[in-house]
Short mmCIF file of C-alpha atoms in Angstrom, two decimals:
data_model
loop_
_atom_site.label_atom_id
_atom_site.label_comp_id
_atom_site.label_asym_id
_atom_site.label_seq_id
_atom_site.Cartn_x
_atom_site.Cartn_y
_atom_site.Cartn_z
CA UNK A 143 86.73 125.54 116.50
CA UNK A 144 90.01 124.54 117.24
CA UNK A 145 92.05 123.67 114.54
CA UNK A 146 94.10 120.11 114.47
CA UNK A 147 97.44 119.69 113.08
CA UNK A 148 98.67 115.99 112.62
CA UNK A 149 101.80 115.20 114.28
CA UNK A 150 105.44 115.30 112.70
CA UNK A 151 107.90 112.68 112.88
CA UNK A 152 110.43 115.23 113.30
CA UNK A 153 109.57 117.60 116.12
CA UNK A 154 110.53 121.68 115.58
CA UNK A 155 109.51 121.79 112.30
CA UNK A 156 110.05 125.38 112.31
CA UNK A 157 113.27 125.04 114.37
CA UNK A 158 114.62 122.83 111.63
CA UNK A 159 113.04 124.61 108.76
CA UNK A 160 115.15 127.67 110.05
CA UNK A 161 118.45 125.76 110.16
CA UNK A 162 117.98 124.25 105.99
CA UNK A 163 117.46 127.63 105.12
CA UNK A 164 120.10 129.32 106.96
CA UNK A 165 123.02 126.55 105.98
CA UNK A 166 121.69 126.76 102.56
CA UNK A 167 122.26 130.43 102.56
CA UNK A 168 125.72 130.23 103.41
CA UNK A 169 126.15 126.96 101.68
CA UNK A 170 124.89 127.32 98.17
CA UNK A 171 123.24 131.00 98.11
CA UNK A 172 126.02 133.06 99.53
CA UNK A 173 129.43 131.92 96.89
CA UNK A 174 126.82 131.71 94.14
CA UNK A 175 125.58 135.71 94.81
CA UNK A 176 129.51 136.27 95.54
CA UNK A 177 129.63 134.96 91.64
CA UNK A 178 126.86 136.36 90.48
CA UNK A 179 127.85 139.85 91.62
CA UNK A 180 131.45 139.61 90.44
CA UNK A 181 130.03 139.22 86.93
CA UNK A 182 127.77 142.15 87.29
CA UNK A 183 130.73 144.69 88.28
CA UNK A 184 132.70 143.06 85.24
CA UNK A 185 129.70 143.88 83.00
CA UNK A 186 129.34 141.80 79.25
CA UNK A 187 131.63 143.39 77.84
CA UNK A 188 134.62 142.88 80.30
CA UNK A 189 133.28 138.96 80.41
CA UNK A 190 132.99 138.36 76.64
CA UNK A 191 136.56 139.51 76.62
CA UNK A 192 137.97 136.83 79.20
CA UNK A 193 135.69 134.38 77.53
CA UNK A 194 136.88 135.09 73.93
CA UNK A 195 140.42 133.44 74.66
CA UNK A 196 141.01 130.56 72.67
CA UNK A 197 142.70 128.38 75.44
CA UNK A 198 139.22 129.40 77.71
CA UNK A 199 136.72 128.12 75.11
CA UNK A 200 139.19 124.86 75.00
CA UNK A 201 138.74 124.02 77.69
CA UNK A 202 135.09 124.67 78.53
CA UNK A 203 134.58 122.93 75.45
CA UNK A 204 136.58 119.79 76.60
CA UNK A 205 135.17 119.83 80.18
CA UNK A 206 131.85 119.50 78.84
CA UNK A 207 132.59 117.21 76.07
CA UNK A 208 134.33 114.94 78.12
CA UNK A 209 131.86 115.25 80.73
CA UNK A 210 128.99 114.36 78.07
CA UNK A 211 131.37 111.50 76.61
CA UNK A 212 131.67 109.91 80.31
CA UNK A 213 128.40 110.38 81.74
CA UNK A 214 126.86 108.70 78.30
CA UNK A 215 129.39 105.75 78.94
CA UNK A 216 128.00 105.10 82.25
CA UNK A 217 124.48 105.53 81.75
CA UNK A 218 124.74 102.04 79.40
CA UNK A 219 127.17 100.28 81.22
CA UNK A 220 125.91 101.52 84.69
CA UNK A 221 122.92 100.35 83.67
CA UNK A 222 124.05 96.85 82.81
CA UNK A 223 125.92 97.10 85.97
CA UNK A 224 123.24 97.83 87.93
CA UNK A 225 121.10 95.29 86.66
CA UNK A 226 123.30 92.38 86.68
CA UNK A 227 123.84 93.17 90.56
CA UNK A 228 120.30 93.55 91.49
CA UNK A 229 119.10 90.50 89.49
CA UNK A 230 121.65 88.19 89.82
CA UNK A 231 123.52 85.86 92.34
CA UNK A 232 127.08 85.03 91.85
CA UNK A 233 130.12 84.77 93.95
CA UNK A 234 131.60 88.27 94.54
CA UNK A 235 128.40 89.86 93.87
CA UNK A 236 129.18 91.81 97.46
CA UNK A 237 132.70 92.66 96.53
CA UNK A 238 131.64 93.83 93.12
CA UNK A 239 128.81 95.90 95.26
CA UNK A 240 130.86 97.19 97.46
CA UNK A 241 133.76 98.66 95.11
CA UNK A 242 131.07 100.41 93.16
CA UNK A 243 130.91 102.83 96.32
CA UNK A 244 134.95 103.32 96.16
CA UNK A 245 134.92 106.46 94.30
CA UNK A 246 132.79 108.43 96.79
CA UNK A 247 135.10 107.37 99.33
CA UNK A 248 138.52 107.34 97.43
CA UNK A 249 139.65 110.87 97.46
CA UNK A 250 140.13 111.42 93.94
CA UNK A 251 143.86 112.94 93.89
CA UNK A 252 144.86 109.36 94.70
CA UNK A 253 142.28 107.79 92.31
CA UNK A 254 143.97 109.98 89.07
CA UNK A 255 148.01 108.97 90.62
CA UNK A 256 146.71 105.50 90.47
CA UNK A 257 145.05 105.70 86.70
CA UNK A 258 148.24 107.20 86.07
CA UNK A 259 150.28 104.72 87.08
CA UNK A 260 148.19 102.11 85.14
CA UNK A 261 147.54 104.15 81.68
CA UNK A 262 150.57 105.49 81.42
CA UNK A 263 153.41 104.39 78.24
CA UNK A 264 155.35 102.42 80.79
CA UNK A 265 152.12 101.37 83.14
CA UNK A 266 150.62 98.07 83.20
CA UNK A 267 147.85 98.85 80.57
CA UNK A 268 149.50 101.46 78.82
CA UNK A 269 152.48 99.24 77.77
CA UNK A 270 149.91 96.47 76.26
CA UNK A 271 147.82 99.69 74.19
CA UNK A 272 151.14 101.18 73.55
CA UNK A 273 151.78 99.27 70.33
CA UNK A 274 148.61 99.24 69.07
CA UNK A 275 148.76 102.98 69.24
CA UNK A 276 146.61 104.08 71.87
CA UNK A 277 147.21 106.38 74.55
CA UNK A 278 145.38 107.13 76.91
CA UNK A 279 147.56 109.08 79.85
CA UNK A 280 147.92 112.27 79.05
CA UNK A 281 145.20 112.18 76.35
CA UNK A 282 141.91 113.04 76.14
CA UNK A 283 141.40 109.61 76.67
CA UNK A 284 142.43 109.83 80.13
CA UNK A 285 140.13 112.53 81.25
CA UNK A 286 137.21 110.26 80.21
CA UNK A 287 138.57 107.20 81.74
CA UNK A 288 138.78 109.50 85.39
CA UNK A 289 135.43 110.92 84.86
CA UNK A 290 133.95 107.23 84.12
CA UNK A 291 135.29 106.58 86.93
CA UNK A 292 134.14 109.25 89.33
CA UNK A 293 130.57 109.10 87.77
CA UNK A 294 129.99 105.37 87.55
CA UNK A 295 128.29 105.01 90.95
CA UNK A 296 125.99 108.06 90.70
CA UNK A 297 124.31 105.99 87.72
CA UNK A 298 124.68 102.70 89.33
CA UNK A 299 123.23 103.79 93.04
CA UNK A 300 120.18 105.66 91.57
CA UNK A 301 119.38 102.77 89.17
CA UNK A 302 119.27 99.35 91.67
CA UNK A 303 116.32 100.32 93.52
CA UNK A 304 114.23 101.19 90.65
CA UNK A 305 115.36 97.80 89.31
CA UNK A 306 114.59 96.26 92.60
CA UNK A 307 111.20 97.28 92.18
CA UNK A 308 110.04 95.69 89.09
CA UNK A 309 108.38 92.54 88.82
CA UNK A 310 110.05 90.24 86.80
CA UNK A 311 106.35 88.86 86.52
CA UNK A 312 105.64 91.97 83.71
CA UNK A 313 108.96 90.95 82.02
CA UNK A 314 107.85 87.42 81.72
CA UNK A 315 103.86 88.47 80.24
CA UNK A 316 105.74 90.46 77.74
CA UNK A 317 107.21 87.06 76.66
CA UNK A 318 104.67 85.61 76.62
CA UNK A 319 102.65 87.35 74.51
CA UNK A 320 105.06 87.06 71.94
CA UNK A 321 108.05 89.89 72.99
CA UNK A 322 111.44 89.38 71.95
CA UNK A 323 114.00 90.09 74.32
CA UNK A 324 114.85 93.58 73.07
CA UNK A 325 111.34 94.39 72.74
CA UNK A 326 110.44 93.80 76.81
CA UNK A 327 114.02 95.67 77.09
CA UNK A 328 112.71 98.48 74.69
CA UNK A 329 108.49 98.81 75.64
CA UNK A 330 108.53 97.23 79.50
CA UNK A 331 112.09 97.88 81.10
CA UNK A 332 113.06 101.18 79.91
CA UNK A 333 110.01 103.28 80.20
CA UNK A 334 110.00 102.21 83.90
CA UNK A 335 113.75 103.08 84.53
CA UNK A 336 114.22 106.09 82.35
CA UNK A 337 113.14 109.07 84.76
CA UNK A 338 115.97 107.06 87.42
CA UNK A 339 118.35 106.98 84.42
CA UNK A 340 117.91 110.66 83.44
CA UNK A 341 118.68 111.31 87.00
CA UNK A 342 121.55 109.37 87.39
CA UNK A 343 123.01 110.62 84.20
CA UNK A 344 122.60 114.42 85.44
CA UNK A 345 124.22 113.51 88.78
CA UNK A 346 127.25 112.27 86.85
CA UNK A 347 127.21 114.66 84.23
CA UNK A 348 127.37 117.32 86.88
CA UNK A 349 129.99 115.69 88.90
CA UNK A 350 132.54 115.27 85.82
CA UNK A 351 132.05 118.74 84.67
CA UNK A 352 133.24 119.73 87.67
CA UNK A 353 136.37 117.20 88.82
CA UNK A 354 139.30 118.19 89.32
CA UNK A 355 141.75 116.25 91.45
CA UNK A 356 141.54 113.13 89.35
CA UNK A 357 141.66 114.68 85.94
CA UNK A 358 145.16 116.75 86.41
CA UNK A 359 147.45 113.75 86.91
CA UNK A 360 146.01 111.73 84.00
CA UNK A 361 145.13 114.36 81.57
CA UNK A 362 148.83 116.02 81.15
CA UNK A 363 147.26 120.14 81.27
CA UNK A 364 148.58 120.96 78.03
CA UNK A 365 146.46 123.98 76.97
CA UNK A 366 144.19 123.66 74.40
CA UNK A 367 144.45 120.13 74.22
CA UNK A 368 144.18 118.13 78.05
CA UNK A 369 143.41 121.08 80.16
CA UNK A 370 140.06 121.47 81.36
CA UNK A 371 138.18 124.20 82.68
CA UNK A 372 138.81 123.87 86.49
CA UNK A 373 142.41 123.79 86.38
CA UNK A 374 142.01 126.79 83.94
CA UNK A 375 140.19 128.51 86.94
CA UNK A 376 142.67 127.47 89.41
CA UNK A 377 145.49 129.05 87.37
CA UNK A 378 143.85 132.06 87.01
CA UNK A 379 143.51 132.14 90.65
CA UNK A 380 146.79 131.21 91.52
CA UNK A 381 147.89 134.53 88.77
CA UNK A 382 145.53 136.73 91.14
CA UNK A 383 143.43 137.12 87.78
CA UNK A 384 140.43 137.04 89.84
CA UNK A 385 137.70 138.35 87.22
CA UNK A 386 138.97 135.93 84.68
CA UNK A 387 138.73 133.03 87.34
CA UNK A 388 134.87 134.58 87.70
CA UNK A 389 134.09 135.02 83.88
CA UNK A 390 135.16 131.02 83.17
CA UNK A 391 132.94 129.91 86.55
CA UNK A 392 130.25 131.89 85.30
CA UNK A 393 130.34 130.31 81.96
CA UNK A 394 130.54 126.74 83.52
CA UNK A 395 128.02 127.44 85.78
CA UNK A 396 125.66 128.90 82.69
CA UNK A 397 126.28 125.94 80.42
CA UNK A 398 125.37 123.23 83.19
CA UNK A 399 122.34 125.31 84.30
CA UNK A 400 121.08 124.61 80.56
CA UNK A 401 122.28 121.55 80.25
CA UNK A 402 120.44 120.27 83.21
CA UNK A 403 117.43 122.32 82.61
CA UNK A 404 117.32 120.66 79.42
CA UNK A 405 117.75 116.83 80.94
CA UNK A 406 115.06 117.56 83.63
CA UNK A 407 112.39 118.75 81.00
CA UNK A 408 113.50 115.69 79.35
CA UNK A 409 112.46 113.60 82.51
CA UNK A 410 108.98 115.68 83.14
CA UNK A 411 108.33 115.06 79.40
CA UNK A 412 109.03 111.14 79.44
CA UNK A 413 106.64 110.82 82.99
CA UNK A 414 104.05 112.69 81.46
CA UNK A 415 104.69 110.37 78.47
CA UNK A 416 104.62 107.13 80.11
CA UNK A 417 101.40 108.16 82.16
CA UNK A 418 99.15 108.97 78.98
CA UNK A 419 100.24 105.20 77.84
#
């Protein structure tokens, strides 16, 4: 008997299946091996000793803080972002839309000159926070102020259509059974958007860690204090310190592997929660 295959919307499956896995192999597979491999010839011992530094665990312990401190900031306000957007007409709404998307097309070097420019003692907003003591160029401050804004729309984007989806009909039986506000917010809304939040919060956690271009105007690269981990790297490079370079993009790339191991089996464990409920 012959056997029937139903149709694909995209003809040469195995034509196409052949170019993913070859792009992804030079892509993605390929450096990380080249990585990989580096840290093998090194060995742990070699490793431990670029990774003992004091100005490398600074900064891989800023990077990720300030990655953490960001991507937490826009999970809440992306959230009330996203909502507010979705459920809401107002005038602007499409402007307000629209600039979410600006930093995926804003190349960032220019986004970090311009926060610069603003947070800086003699900027527009660093002049008004100057006398109330706050600085934020050439701070901490300012790395989590670029890495907001680099991360905001990762949040945002992944949210609206999960918001889009619910009924407002489920918000409005919780209330009238009785729900306060905060409880349909805490027992109706949340459950429903918190696998699309976990996700958006990885995405931006994952795209801070990494930034660069806008984080090295604003953040002043004094070591120890502003310099992050991928300017750390790029020194090392630029020195010709290649295993070093390695041993800190190895650690980086150990820590977020955790990290987001940790956030998806947070995610698996809140579906399976929500669908014994």
């Amino acid at each position: 008997m012959r056997m029937l295959r139903a149709p694909s919307p995209l003809p040469g499956f195995g034509l196409g299946l052949g170019v993913l896995l070859s792009a992804l192999t030079v892509i993605v597979l390929v450096p990380l091996a080249a990585l990989l491999g580096r840290g093998v010839v090194m060995g742990p011992a070699e490793m431990a000793g670029h990774l003992s530094s004091g100005r490398v665990q600074a900064a891989l312990l800023l990077s990720f803080r300030a990655a953490f401190i960001a991507s937490a900031f826009n999970l809440v306000f992306g959230l009330a972002l996203a909502w507010v957007l979705t459920r809401y007409r107002f005038p602007g709404r499409r402007l307000i839309d629209a600039a979410v998307d600006l930093p995926f097309a804003l190349p960032t070097a220019v986004a970090g000159i311009a926060m610069t420019a603003l947070y800086a003692p003699n900027g527009v907003f660093g002049q008004l926070l100057a006398p109330l003591g706050i600085q934020i160029a050439y701070a901490e401050a300012g790395i989590w102020v670029a890495l907001i804004f680099v991360g905001l729309p990762f949040v945002v984007r992944t949210v609206q259509p999960v918001i889009d989806e619910i009924d407002p009909e489920w918000e409005e039986a919780s209330a009238t059974l009785g729900a306060s506000r905060l409880r349909t917010l805490r027992r109706v809304v949340l459950p429903t958007l918190a696998p699309s939040l976990m996700t958006g919060f990885a995405m931006a956690l994952a795209r801070s860690v990494g930034e660069y271009g806008s984080v090295i105007f604003i953040a002043g690269n004094i070591p120890k204090m502003t310099e992050i981990a991928p300017l750390l790297i790029v020194i090392r490079l630029e020195e010709f310190n290649y295993d070093a370079a390695a041993a800190i993009g190895l650690a980086m790339l150990g820590i977020s592997f955790a990290m987001l191991l940790v956030i998806n089996a947070m995610q698996i464990w809140n579906i399976r929660r929500i669908g014994h409920v």
